[in-house]
Amino acid sequence: MTVGVNVSRFEGIAMAPPDPILGVSEAFRADTNEKKLNLGVGAYRTEELQPYVLKVVKKAENLMLERGENKEYLPIEGLAAFNKATAELLLGADNPVMKEGRIATVQGLSGTGSLRLASALIERYFPGAKVLISSPTWGNHKNIFNDARVPWSEYRYYDPKTVGLDFEGMVADIKAAPEGSFILLHGCAHNPTGIDPTPEQWEKIADVIQEKNHIPFFDVAYQGFASGSLDQDAASVRLFAARGMEILVAQSYSKNLGLYAERIGAINVVCSSADAAARVKSQLKRLARPMYSNPPVHGARIVANVVGDPALFGEWKAEMELMAGRIKNVRQKLYDSLMAKDKSGKDWSFILKQIGMFSFTGLNKAQSENMTNKWHVYMTKDGRISLAGLSLAKCEYLADAIIDSYHNVS
């Protein structure tokens, strides 16, 4: 008797490579070394390196329980109270854009989902238009535009010689882009480098974008979490809006409210008229419907409750300052440890010039692999480390690992 072999209809599907960021955490979990450090994923940790749920989030959730709110479907565009709160948080409640109704805001599935929805809008209504992204950028940006079939190219951003901003290269590449391109900008705390333009440089970037009739497309994932100030971290976006430019802005509340798993964010489109904003919003809703129908309510209610209640809003700002402050302290301690231990005379001051949860160490792929293989420090292969996953107590150990990898691995 012969036994037939069933050949899968999916035989032609190859195994996908592990995600370069999320795969770091999988490798970290499998490591049994007690000194191991996970500096790969951008998620805030306490000084004890434990996940942190903000106290203000717990209070907002208790309010929701007390009110006995239902679980009915939201409209396609999301929770109205959230959309109002998130747009005001971005631009300021008194901004003329808000008063004139020139903004289309649709709740999205955190930053990723909001970027994906905007990409679908670009693909449908700006066929052939190119998106320019910084080199380097967040690992998922390219995936999002590729899947949306939106062509992209890179503009210079990181200068390995100075471990700083290649501002002249950035401006030149934006100038050279085809007129009417979308220029993807990180509103604050550039990921992965932690290197932001100065206020004066932002003005010049805006000049070039206006001259070339480009459309600014901001990714704002760290408002309030970078500097500790919501207003300061939104300054770049507000500068462009104040010039009367039409802009796209994706927002996320994963970092600043610690709502990683709630997938709460928004896509905002600032238009030249209220009529244009209404039409853009209608088409964003049309695109969202076959993608995911409508967004989840829980995270939206948390944000709306926190931003809408003056007492809770004040508590949130205080907690953000504490989180941003802890990362600044860790950044300083790491720099101090590197300077004390490295006798080569290398200048590590670029670490202090960077901002936000990430630091771009300047380590290459081989050096980054040495960090993991020898020192059990898990990080992405581009040399990015998440300072949010580092404690003051571990700074000296990390400094030893960086110094060894930098000087002893080519």
mmCIF file of C-alpha atoms in Angstrom:
data_model
loop_
_atom_site.group_PDB
_atom_site.id
_atom_site.type_symbol
_atom_site.label_atom_id
_atom_site.label_comp_id
_atom_site.label_asym_id
_atom_site.label_seq_id
_atom_site.Cartn_x
_atom_site.Cartn_y
_atom_site.Cartn_z
ATOM 1 C CA MET A 1 0.000 0.000 0.000
ATOM 2 C CA THR A 2 1.442 3.359 -0.991
ATOM 3 C CA VAL A 3 0.926 6.466 1.071
ATOM 4 C CA GLY A 4 0.359 9.637 -0.913
ATOM 5 C CA VAL A 5 2.490 12.626 -0.017
ATOM 6 C CA ASN A 6 0.502 15.810 0.342
ATOM 7 C CA VAL A 7 2.353 18.724 -1.232
ATOM 8 C CA SER A 8 1.305 22.023 0.266
ATOM 9 C CA ARG A 9 -0.273 24.578 -2.028
ATOM 10 C CA PHE A 10 1.977 27.044 -0.164
ATOM 11 C CA GLU A 11 5.185 25.219 -1.087
ATOM 12 C CA GLY A 12 6.398 28.173 -3.126
ATOM 13 C CA ILE A 13 6.289 30.572 -0.172
ATOM 14 C CA ALA A 14 9.766 31.134 1.265
ATOM 15 C CA MET A 15 10.493 31.709 4.952
ATOM 16 C CA ALA A 16 10.527 35.459 5.661
ATOM 17 C CA PRO A 17 13.645 36.865 7.320
ATOM 18 C CA PRO A 18 13.273 37.905 10.968
ATOM 19 C CA ASP A 19 12.333 41.536 11.547
ATOM 20 C CA PRO A 20 15.588 43.460 12.119
ATOM 21 C CA ILE A 21 14.187 45.248 15.180
ATOM 22 C CA LEU A 22 11.671 42.819 16.701
ATOM 23 C CA GLY A 23 14.044 39.916 15.973
ATOM 24 C CA VAL A 24 16.529 41.468 18.417
ATOM 25 C CA SER A 25 14.094 40.890 21.297
ATOM 26 C CA GLU A 26 13.590 37.251 20.284
ATOM 27 C CA ALA A 27 17.363 36.663 20.393
ATOM 28 C CA PHE A 28 17.599 38.502 23.728
ATOM 29 C CA ARG A 29 14.952 36.285 25.327
ATOM 30 C CA ALA A 30 16.857 33.152 24.266
ATOM 31 C CA ASP A 31 20.109 34.368 25.901
ATOM 32 C CA THR A 32 20.673 33.029 29.430
ATOM 33 C CA ASN A 33 23.597 35.311 30.340
ATOM 34 C CA GLU A 34 22.766 37.386 33.420
ATOM 35 C CA LYS A 35 24.572 40.461 32.062
ATOM 36 C CA LYS A 36 22.496 40.638 28.883
ATOM 37 C CA LEU A 37 21.011 43.983 27.805
ATOM 38 C CA ASN A 38 18.197 44.586 25.320
ATOM 39 C CA LEU A 39 18.862 47.931 23.642
ATOM 40 C CA GLY A 40 17.071 47.036 20.415
ATOM 41 C CA VAL A 41 13.392 47.896 20.724
ATOM 42 C CA GLY A 42 12.362 51.474 21.462
ATOM 43 C CA ALA A 43 10.258 50.899 24.556
ATOM 44 C CA TYR A 44 10.670 52.779 27.838
ATOM 45 C CA ARG A 45 11.931 50.909 30.892
ATOM 46 C CA THR A 46 12.264 51.911 34.538
ATOM 47 C CA GLU A 47 15.651 52.126 36.262
ATOM 48 C CA GLU A 48 15.026 48.453 37.169
ATOM 49 C CA LEU A 49 14.582 47.785 33.417
ATOM 50 C CA GLN A 50 10.922 46.874 33.790
ATOM 51 C CA PRO A 51 8.036 47.953 31.514
ATOM 52 C CA TYR A 52 6.219 51.038 32.810
ATOM 53 C CA VAL A 53 2.517 51.823 32.725
ATOM 54 C CA LEU A 54 2.023 55.530 33.383
ATOM 55 C CA LYS A 55 0.075 56.364 36.535
ATOM 56 C CA VAL A 56 -2.057 58.789 34.540
ATOM 57 C CA VAL A 57 -3.000 55.966 32.138
ATOM 58 C CA LYS A 58 -4.199 53.830 35.062
ATOM 59 C CA LYS A 59 -6.299 56.767 36.317
ATOM 60 C CA ALA A 60 -7.826 57.274 32.879
ATOM 61 C CA GLU A 61 -8.660 53.568 32.652
ATOM 62 C CA ASN A 62 -10.293 53.640 36.087
ATOM 63 C CA LEU A 63 -12.451 56.540 34.906
ATOM 64 C CA MET A 64 -13.522 54.465 31.907
ATOM 65 C CA LEU A 65 -14.484 51.563 34.188
ATOM 66 C CA GLU A 66 -16.473 53.841 36.472
ATOM 67 C CA ARG A 67 -18.391 55.258 33.524
ATOM 68 C CA GLY A 68 -19.169 51.775 32.226
ATOM 69 C CA GLU A 69 -18.429 52.795 28.652
ATOM 70 C CA ASN A 70 -19.522 50.397 25.921
ATOM 71 C CA LYS A 71 -17.557 48.608 23.213
ATOM 72 C CA GLU A 72 -19.580 49.747 20.198
ATOM 73 C CA TYR A 73 -17.906 50.345 16.850
ATOM 74 C CA LEU A 74 -16.264 53.697 16.374
ATOM 75 C CA PRO A 75 -16.879 55.692 13.178
ATOM 76 C CA ILE A 76 -14.343 55.041 10.406
ATOM 77 C CA GLU A 77 -12.445 58.237 11.332
ATOM 78 C CA GLY A 78 -12.232 57.224 14.998
ATOM 79 C CA LEU A 79 -13.245 58.810 18.293
ATOM 80 C CA ALA A 80 -14.192 62.463 17.779
ATOM 81 C CA ALA A 81 -12.855 63.533 21.192
ATOM 82 C CA PHE A 82 -9.514 61.880 20.417
ATOM 83 C CA ASN A 83 -9.234 63.469 16.972
ATOM 84 C CA LYS A 84 -9.871 66.929 18.409
ATOM 85 C CA ALA A 85 -7.402 66.389 21.261
ATOM 86 C CA THR A 86 -4.613 64.981 19.085
ATOM 87 C CA ALA A 87 -4.821 67.785 16.494
ATOM 88 C CA GLU A 88 -4.790 70.438 19.234
ATOM 89 C CA LEU A 89 -1.845 68.743 20.909
ATOM 90 C CA LEU A 90 0.042 68.804 17.625
ATOM 91 C CA LEU A 91 -0.659 72.365 16.496
ATOM 92 C CA GLY A 92 -1.964 74.149 19.602
ATOM 93 C CA ALA A 93 -5.665 74.824 20.285
ATOM 94 C CA ASP A 94 -5.382 78.469 19.176
ATOM 95 C CA ASN A 95 -3.623 77.708 15.896
ATOM 96 C CA PRO A 96 -5.366 79.351 12.894
ATOM 97 C CA VAL A 97 -5.388 75.947 11.175
ATOM 98 C CA MET A 98 -7.643 74.648 13.962
ATOM 99 C CA LYS A 99 -9.876 77.731 14.067
ATOM 100 C CA GLU A 100 -10.359 77.695 10.296
ATOM 101 C CA GLY A 101 -11.052 73.938 10.126
ATOM 102 C CA ARG A 102 -8.193 73.356 7.684
ATOM 103 C CA ILE A 103 -7.080 70.019 9.132
ATOM 104 C CA ALA A 104 -8.297 66.516 8.306
ATOM 105 C CA THR A 105 -7.625 64.162 11.238
ATOM 106 C CA VAL A 106 -8.314 60.442 11.149
ATOM 107 C CA GLN A 107 -7.473 58.070 13.999
ATOM 108 C CA GLY A 108 -4.956 55.464 12.850
ATOM 109 C CA LEU A 109 -3.373 52.258 14.103
ATOM 110 C CA SER A 110 -0.543 54.057 15.899
ATOM 111 C CA GLY A 111 2.273 55.591 13.861
ATOM 112 C CA THR A 112 2.703 52.647 11.494
ATOM 113 C CA GLY A 113 -0.982 52.479 10.554
ATOM 114 C CA SER A 114 -1.182 56.257 10.151
ATOM 115 C CA LEU A 115 1.847 56.276 7.841
ATOM 116 C CA ARG A 116 0.339 53.398 5.860
ATOM 117 C CA LEU A 117 -2.968 55.244 5.422
ATOM 118 C CA ALA A 118 -1.140 58.373 4.255
ATOM 119 C CA SER A 119 0.876 56.229 1.828
ATOM 120 C CA ALA A 120 -2.347 54.887 0.336
ATOM 121 C CA LEU A 121 -3.566 58.472 -0.112
ATOM 122 C CA ILE A 122 -0.327 59.392 -1.916
ATOM 123 C CA GLU A 123 -0.468 56.315 -4.142
ATOM 124 C CA ARG A 124 -4.066 56.985 -5.188
ATOM 125 C CA TYR A 125 -4.115 60.759 -5.589
ATOM 126 C CA PHE A 126 -0.475 61.593 -6.392
ATOM 127 C CA PRO A 127 0.428 58.780 -8.804
ATOM 128 C CA GLY A 128 4.152 58.626 -9.546
ATOM 129 C CA ALA A 129 5.029 61.106 -6.789
ATOM 130 C CA LYS A 130 8.154 60.147 -4.891
ATOM 131 C CA VAL A 131 8.719 60.180 -1.138
ATOM 132 C CA LEU A 132 12.187 61.205 0.069
ATOM 133 C CA ILE A 133 13.295 59.573 3.305
ATOM 134 C CA SER A 134 16.372 60.277 5.397
ATOM 135 C CA SER A 135 19.427 58.042 5.238
ATOM 136 C CA PRO A 136 19.183 56.329 7.657
ATOM 137 C CA THR A 137 15.582 56.213 8.848
ATOM 138 C CA TRP A 138 13.271 54.056 10.963
ATOM 139 C CA GLY A 139 13.431 50.503 9.600
ATOM 140 C CA ASN A 140 9.709 50.256 8.827
ATOM 141 C CA HIS A 141 9.439 53.374 6.641
ATOM 142 C CA LYS A 142 10.738 51.573 3.544
ATOM 143 C CA ASN A 143 8.443 48.580 4.159
ATOM 144 C CA ILE A 144 5.411 50.871 4.422
ATOM 145 C CA PHE A 145 6.099 52.708 1.162
ATOM 146 C CA ASN A 146 7.058 49.506 -0.654
ATOM 147 C CA ASP A 147 3.819 47.804 0.341
ATOM 148 C CA ALA A 148 1.805 50.881 -0.679
ATOM 149 C CA ARG A 149 3.689 50.902 -4.025
ATOM 150 C CA VAL A 150 4.914 54.431 -3.431
ATOM 151 C CA PRO A 151 8.369 55.078 -4.934
ATOM 152 C CA TRP A 152 10.985 56.457 -2.554
ATOM 153 C CA SER A 153 14.559 57.597 -2.529
ATOM 154 C CA GLU A 154 16.888 58.830 0.197
ATOM 155 C CA TYR A 155 18.313 62.189 1.144
ATOM 156 C CA ARG A 156 21.577 62.504 3.029
ATOM 157 C CA TYR A 157 21.154 62.954 6.775
ATOM 158 C CA TYR A 158 23.784 61.219 8.885
ATOM 159 C CA ASP A 159 27.445 62.196 8.595
ATOM 160 C CA PRO A 160 29.627 59.315 9.875
ATOM 161 C CA LYS A 161 32.673 61.583 10.077
ATOM 162 C CA THR A 162 31.081 63.852 12.686
ATOM 163 C CA VAL A 163 28.402 61.410 13.923
ATOM 164 C CA GLY A 164 26.171 64.418 13.286
ATOM 165 C CA LEU A 165 23.829 65.929 10.704
ATOM 166 C CA ASP A 166 24.939 66.253 7.087
ATOM 167 C CA PHE A 167 22.882 69.422 6.700
ATOM 168 C CA GLU A 168 24.408 70.564 3.409
ATOM 169 C CA GLY A 169 23.848 67.129 1.869
ATOM 170 C CA MET A 170 20.268 67.047 3.160
ATOM 171 C CA VAL A 171 19.407 70.434 1.671
ATOM 172 C CA ALA A 172 21.110 69.621 -1.645
ATOM 173 C CA ASP A 173 19.188 66.351 -2.028
ATOM 174 C CA ILE A 174 15.831 67.973 -1.201
ATOM 175 C CA LYS A 175 16.625 70.677 -3.773
ATOM 176 C CA ALA A 176 17.479 68.059 -6.385
ATOM 177 C CA ALA A 177 14.264 66.071 -5.879
ATOM 178 C CA PRO A 178 11.551 66.308 -8.550
ATOM 179 C CA GLU A 179 9.193 69.219 -7.854
ATOM 180 C CA GLY A 180 6.169 68.204 -5.786
ATOM 181 C CA SER A 181 7.891 65.328 -3.962
ATOM 182 C CA PHE A 182 6.860 64.331 -0.450
ATOM 183 C CA ILE A 183 9.682 64.931 2.041
ATOM 184 C CA LEU A 184 9.466 62.629 5.059
ATOM 185 C CA LEU A 185 10.782 64.447 8.140
ATOM 186 C CA HIS A 186 11.112 63.278 11.742
ATOM 187 C CA GLY A 187 9.383 65.956 13.838
ATOM 188 C CA CYS A 188 11.756 65.427 16.779
ATOM 189 C CA ALA A 189 14.152 62.790 18.145
ATOM 190 C CA HIS A 190 15.194 61.402 14.759
ATOM 191 C CA ASN A 191 15.098 57.609 14.669
ATOM 192 C CA PRO A 192 17.657 56.007 14.571
ATOM 193 C CA THR A 193 20.267 58.752 14.968
ATOM 194 C CA GLY A 194 18.847 61.005 17.710
ATOM 195 C CA ILE A 195 20.215 63.919 15.643
ATOM 196 C CA ASP A 196 17.780 66.801 15.027
ATOM 197 C CA PRO A 197 18.180 69.972 12.963
ATOM 198 C CA THR A 198 18.534 73.218 14.935
ATOM 199 C CA PRO A 199 15.668 75.754 14.807
ATOM 200 C CA GLU A 200 17.695 77.764 12.266
ATOM 201 C CA GLN A 201 18.230 74.672 10.133
ATOM 202 C CA TRP A 202 14.505 73.867 10.242
ATOM 203 C CA GLU A 203 13.847 77.342 8.800
ATOM 204 C CA LYS A 204 16.218 76.637 5.894
ATOM 205 C CA ILE A 205 14.680 73.205 5.305
ATOM 206 C CA ALA A 206 11.258 74.855 5.114
ATOM 207 C CA ASP A 207 12.652 77.432 2.653
ATOM 208 C CA VAL A 208 13.903 74.729 0.277
ATOM 209 C CA ILE A 209 10.702 72.681 0.510
ATOM 210 C CA GLN A 210 8.638 75.780 -0.297
ATOM 211 C CA GLU A 211 10.923 76.754 -3.186
ATOM 212 C CA LYS A 212 10.578 73.312 -4.777
ATOM 213 C CA ASN A 213 6.824 73.069 -4.112
ATOM 214 C CA HIS A 214 7.400 69.855 -2.140
ATOM 215 C CA ILE A 215 4.935 68.525 0.422
ATOM 216 C CA PRO A 216 6.307 68.042 3.977
ATOM 217 C CA PHE A 217 5.341 64.706 5.545
ATOM 218 C CA PHE A 218 6.148 64.558 9.262
ATOM 219 C CA ASP A 219 6.461 61.438 11.380
ATOM 220 C CA VAL A 220 5.892 62.537 14.997
ATOM 221 C CA ALA A 221 6.440 59.546 17.262
ATOM 222 C CA TYR A 222 8.002 61.249 20.284
ATOM 223 C CA GLN A 223 6.131 64.488 21.028
ATOM 224 C CA GLY A 224 6.854 65.387 24.656
ATOM 225 C CA PHE A 225 9.095 62.368 25.073
ATOM 226 C CA ALA A 226 12.206 63.880 23.473
ATOM 227 C CA SER A 227 12.679 67.128 25.391
ATOM 228 C CA GLY A 228 9.980 66.630 28.039
ATOM 229 C CA SER A 229 7.961 69.489 26.468
ATOM 230 C CA LEU A 230 4.979 68.876 24.170
ATOM 231 C CA ASP A 231 5.287 72.343 22.644
ATOM 232 C CA GLN A 232 9.038 72.227 22.068
ATOM 233 C CA ASP A 233 8.827 68.851 20.359
ATOM 234 C CA ALA A 234 6.074 70.103 18.018
ATOM 235 C CA ALA A 235 7.970 73.268 17.032
ATOM 236 C CA SER A 236 9.106 71.915 13.663
ATOM 237 C CA VAL A 237 5.573 70.999 12.562
ATOM 238 C CA ARG A 238 4.160 74.316 13.813
ATOM 239 C CA LEU A 239 6.848 76.228 11.912
ATOM 240 C CA PHE A 240 5.737 74.670 8.611
ATOM 241 C CA ALA A 241 2.038 75.176 9.428
ATOM 242 C CA ALA A 242 2.659 78.850 10.300
ATOM 243 C CA ARG A 243 4.049 79.361 6.803
ATOM 244 C CA GLY A 244 0.729 78.279 5.330
ATOM 245 C CA MET A 245 2.147 75.055 3.907
ATOM 246 C CA GLU A 246 0.010 71.986 3.300
ATOM 247 C CA ILE A 247 1.494 69.145 5.353
ATOM 248 C CA LEU A 248 0.933 65.525 6.370
ATOM 249 C CA VAL A 249 1.635 64.490 9.956
ATOM 250 C CA ALA A 250 1.524 60.959 11.391
ATOM 251 C CA GLN A 251 1.303 60.747 15.194
ATOM 252 C CA SER A 252 1.840 57.960 17.716
ATOM 253 C CA TYR A 253 1.098 57.611 21.428
ATOM 254 C CA SER A 254 3.196 54.481 21.914
ATOM 255 C CA LYS A 255 6.120 56.304 23.506
ATOM 256 C CA ASN A 256 4.787 59.459 25.178
ATOM 257 C CA LEU A 257 1.867 57.695 26.899
ATOM 258 C CA GLY A 258 3.389 54.208 26.881
ATOM 259 C CA LEU A 259 0.413 52.855 24.885
ATOM 260 C CA TYR A 260 2.525 50.485 22.765
ATOM 261 C CA ALA A 261 -0.036 47.694 22.543
ATOM 262 C CA GLU A 262 -3.102 49.933 22.145
ATOM 263 C CA ARG A 263 -2.068 50.963 18.595
ATOM 264 C CA ILE A 264 -3.274 54.528 18.923
ATOM 265 C CA GLY A 265 -2.210 57.356 16.633
ATOM 266 C CA ALA A 266 -3.515 59.627 13.888
ATOM 267 C CA ILE A 267 -2.897 60.926 10.409
ATOM 268 C CA ASN A 268 -3.389 64.675 10.040
ATOM 269 C CA VAL A 269 -3.484 66.552 6.748
ATOM 270 C CA VAL A 270 -3.213 70.331 6.988
ATOM 271 C CA CYS A 271 -4.851 71.877 3.905
ATOM 272 C CA SER A 272 -5.119 75.346 2.403
ATOM 273 C CA SER A 273 -8.899 75.450 2.938
ATOM 274 C CA ALA A 274 -11.621 73.832 5.066
ATOM 275 C CA ASP A 275 -13.230 72.517 1.875
ATOM 276 C CA ALA A 276 -10.041 70.709 0.859
ATOM 277 C CA ALA A 277 -9.688 69.276 4.382
ATOM 278 C CA ALA A 278 -13.245 67.882 4.250
ATOM 279 C CA ARG A 279 -12.569 66.188 0.917
ATOM 280 C CA VAL A 280 -9.229 64.751 2.089
ATOM 281 C CA LYS A 281 -10.870 63.374 5.236
ATOM 282 C CA SER A 282 -13.602 61.721 3.187
ATOM 283 C CA GLN A 283 -10.982 59.939 1.072
ATOM 284 C CA LEU A 284 -8.901 58.886 4.089
ATOM 285 C CA LYS A 285 -12.060 57.272 5.472
ATOM 286 C CA ARG A 286 -12.694 55.611 2.136
ATOM 287 C CA LEU A 287 -9.170 54.147 2.183
ATOM 288 C CA ALA A 288 -9.428 53.030 5.820
ATOM 289 C CA ARG A 289 -12.712 51.157 5.375
ATOM 290 C CA PRO A 290 -11.371 48.184 3.365
ATOM 291 C CA MET A 291 -8.090 48.176 5.334
ATOM 292 C CA TYR A 292 -9.383 47.754 8.891
ATOM 293 C CA SER A 293 -12.947 49.135 8.842
ATOM 294 C CA ASN A 294 -12.609 51.289 11.968
ATOM 295 C CA PRO A 295 -10.013 51.772 14.722
ATOM 296 C CA PRO A 296 -9.949 50.436 18.321
ATOM 297 C CA VAL A 297 -11.530 52.545 21.067
ATOM 298 C CA HIS A 298 -9.580 51.810 24.251
ATOM 299 C CA GLY A 299 -6.397 53.773 23.545
ATOM 300 C CA ALA A 300 -8.383 56.610 21.964
ATOM 301 C CA ARG A 301 -10.431 57.037 25.138
ATOM 302 C CA ILE A 302 -7.282 57.037 27.273
ATOM 303 C CA VAL A 303 -5.743 59.867 25.212
ATOM 304 C CA ALA A 304 -9.000 61.836 25.111
ATOM 305 C CA ASN A 305 -9.461 61.503 28.883
ATOM 306 C CA VAL A 306 -5.877 62.507 29.685
ATOM 307 C CA VAL A 307 -5.721 65.474 27.314
ATOM 308 C CA GLY A 308 -9.270 66.591 28.060
ATOM 309 C CA ASP A 309 -8.921 66.711 31.865
ATOM 310 C CA PRO A 310 -6.678 69.578 33.100
ATOM 311 C CA ALA A 311 -5.589 67.641 36.212
ATOM 312 C CA LEU A 312 -4.732 64.468 34.290
ATOM 313 C CA PHE A 313 -3.061 66.506 31.553
ATOM 314 C CA GLY A 314 -0.808 68.149 34.137
ATOM 315 C CA GLU A 315 0.068 64.764 35.630
ATOM 316 C CA TRP A 316 0.907 63.399 32.185
ATOM 317 C CA LYS A 317 3.275 66.270 31.438
ATOM 318 C CA ALA A 318 5.002 65.681 34.799
ATOM 319 C CA GLU A 319 5.413 61.961 34.058
ATOM 320 C CA MET A 320 6.759 62.724 30.576
ATOM 321 C CA GLU A 321 9.347 65.036 32.084
ATOM 322 C CA LEU A 322 10.376 62.247 34.465
ATOM 323 C CA MET A 323 10.732 59.713 31.616
ATOM 324 C CA ALA A 324 12.631 62.155 29.394
ATOM 325 C CA GLY A 325 14.764 63.117 32.390
ATOM 326 C CA ARG A 326 15.701 59.505 33.147
ATOM 327 C CA ILE A 327 16.886 59.028 29.563
ATOM 328 C CA LYS A 328 18.898 62.270 29.712
ATOM 329 C CA ASN A 329 20.554 61.072 32.931
ATOM 330 C CA VAL A 330 21.441 57.730 31.359
ATOM 331 C CA ARG A 331 22.824 59.519 28.289
ATOM 332 C CA GLN A 332 25.045 61.677 30.529
ATOM 333 C CA LYS A 333 26.245 58.689 32.589
ATOM 334 C CA LEU A 334 27.104 56.700 29.467
ATOM 335 C CA TYR A 335 29.121 59.640 28.115
ATOM 336 C CA ASP A 336 30.909 60.096 31.464
ATOM 337 C CA SER A 337 31.725 56.365 31.569
ATOM 338 C CA LEU A 338 33.093 56.361 28.010
ATOM 339 C CA MET A 339 35.263 59.403 28.678
ATOM 340 C CA ALA A 340 36.611 57.941 31.936
ATOM 341 C CA LYS A 341 37.385 54.498 30.512
ATOM 342 C CA ASP A 342 38.557 55.272 26.954
ATOM 343 C CA LYS A 343 42.159 56.495 27.065
ATOM 344 C CA SER A 344 42.448 56.885 23.281
ATOM 345 C CA GLY A 345 41.334 60.524 23.261
ATOM 346 C CA LYS A 346 38.275 59.796 21.095
ATOM 347 C CA ASP A 347 35.589 62.449 21.326
ATOM 348 C CA TRP A 348 32.320 60.861 22.500
ATOM 349 C CA SER A 349 30.478 64.183 22.881
ATOM 350 C CA PHE A 350 28.159 63.331 19.970
ATOM 351 C CA ILE A 351 26.212 61.187 22.453
ATOM 352 C CA LEU A 352 25.254 64.318 24.412
ATOM 353 C CA LYS A 353 24.247 66.192 21.249
ATOM 354 C CA GLN A 354 21.701 63.545 20.322
ATOM 355 C CA ILE A 355 18.157 63.618 21.744
ATOM 356 C CA GLY A 356 15.387 61.161 22.537
ATOM 357 C CA MET A 357 15.447 57.497 23.417
ATOM 358 C CA PHE A 358 18.015 56.454 20.815
ATOM 359 C CA SER A 359 21.731 56.990 20.418
ATOM 360 C CA PHE A 360 23.604 56.304 17.203
ATOM 361 C CA THR A 361 26.928 54.934 18.429
ATOM 362 C CA GLY A 362 28.796 55.043 15.111
ATOM 363 C CA LEU A 363 29.532 51.310 15.420
ATOM 364 C CA ASN A 364 29.464 49.364 12.149
ATOM 365 C CA LYS A 365 27.806 45.981 11.548
ATOM 366 C CA ALA A 366 30.811 43.890 12.648
ATOM 367 C CA GLN A 367 31.278 46.004 15.779
ATOM 368 C CA SER A 368 27.547 45.772 16.581
ATOM 369 C CA GLU A 369 27.728 41.982 16.213
ATOM 370 C CA ASN A 370 30.656 41.915 18.659
ATOM 371 C CA MET A 371 28.478 43.838 21.131
ATOM 372 C CA THR A 372 25.974 40.987 20.977
ATOM 373 C CA ASN A 373 28.208 37.940 20.552
ATOM 374 C CA LYS A 374 30.821 38.870 23.162
ATOM 375 C CA TRP A 375 29.055 41.298 25.508
ATOM 376 C CA HIS A 376 25.414 40.103 25.252
ATOM 377 C CA VAL A 377 24.264 43.615 24.322
ATOM 378 C CA TYR A 378 21.383 43.274 21.879
ATOM 379 C CA MET A 379 20.996 46.133 19.387
ATOM 380 C CA THR A 380 20.255 46.745 15.712
ATOM 381 C CA LYS A 381 23.134 46.181 13.287
ATOM 382 C CA ASP A 382 23.263 49.847 12.256
ATOM 383 C CA GLY A 383 24.788 50.801 15.621
ATOM 384 C CA ARG A 384 21.593 52.192 17.183
ATOM 385 C CA ILE A 385 21.004 51.640 20.892
ATOM 386 C CA SER A 386 17.864 52.414 22.859
ATOM 387 C CA LEU A 387 18.838 54.356 25.972
ATOM 388 C CA ALA A 388 15.314 53.738 27.276
ATOM 389 C CA GLY A 389 16.404 50.129 27.879
ATOM 390 C CA LEU A 390 19.522 51.139 29.825
ATOM 391 C CA SER A 391 19.877 51.791 33.555
ATOM 392 C CA LEU A 392 22.418 53.992 35.319
ATOM 393 C CA ALA A 393 23.804 50.832 36.945
ATOM 394 C CA LYS A 394 24.577 49.260 33.543
ATOM 395 C CA CYS A 395 26.253 52.296 31.924
ATOM 396 C CA GLU A 396 29.802 51.296 32.833
ATOM 397 C CA TYR A 397 29.304 47.766 31.489
ATOM 398 C CA LEU A 398 27.915 49.188 28.247
ATOM 399 C CA ALA A 399 30.831 51.617 27.991
ATOM 400 C CA ASP A 400 33.280 48.680 28.285
ATOM 401 C CA ALA A 401 31.421 46.885 25.490
ATOM 402 C CA ILE A 402 31.403 49.929 23.193
ATOM 403 C CA ILE A 403 35.088 50.709 23.767
ATOM 404 C CA ASP A 404 36.105 47.104 23.102
ATOM 405 C CA SER A 405 33.967 46.853 19.973
ATOM 406 C CA TYR A 406 35.062 50.218 18.595
ATOM 407 C CA HIS A 407 38.802 49.760 19.088
ATOM 408 C CA ASN A 408 39.256 46.002 18.672
ATOM 409 C CA VAL A 409 36.869 45.143 15.843
ATOM 410 C CA SER A 410 37.564 46.567 12.389
#
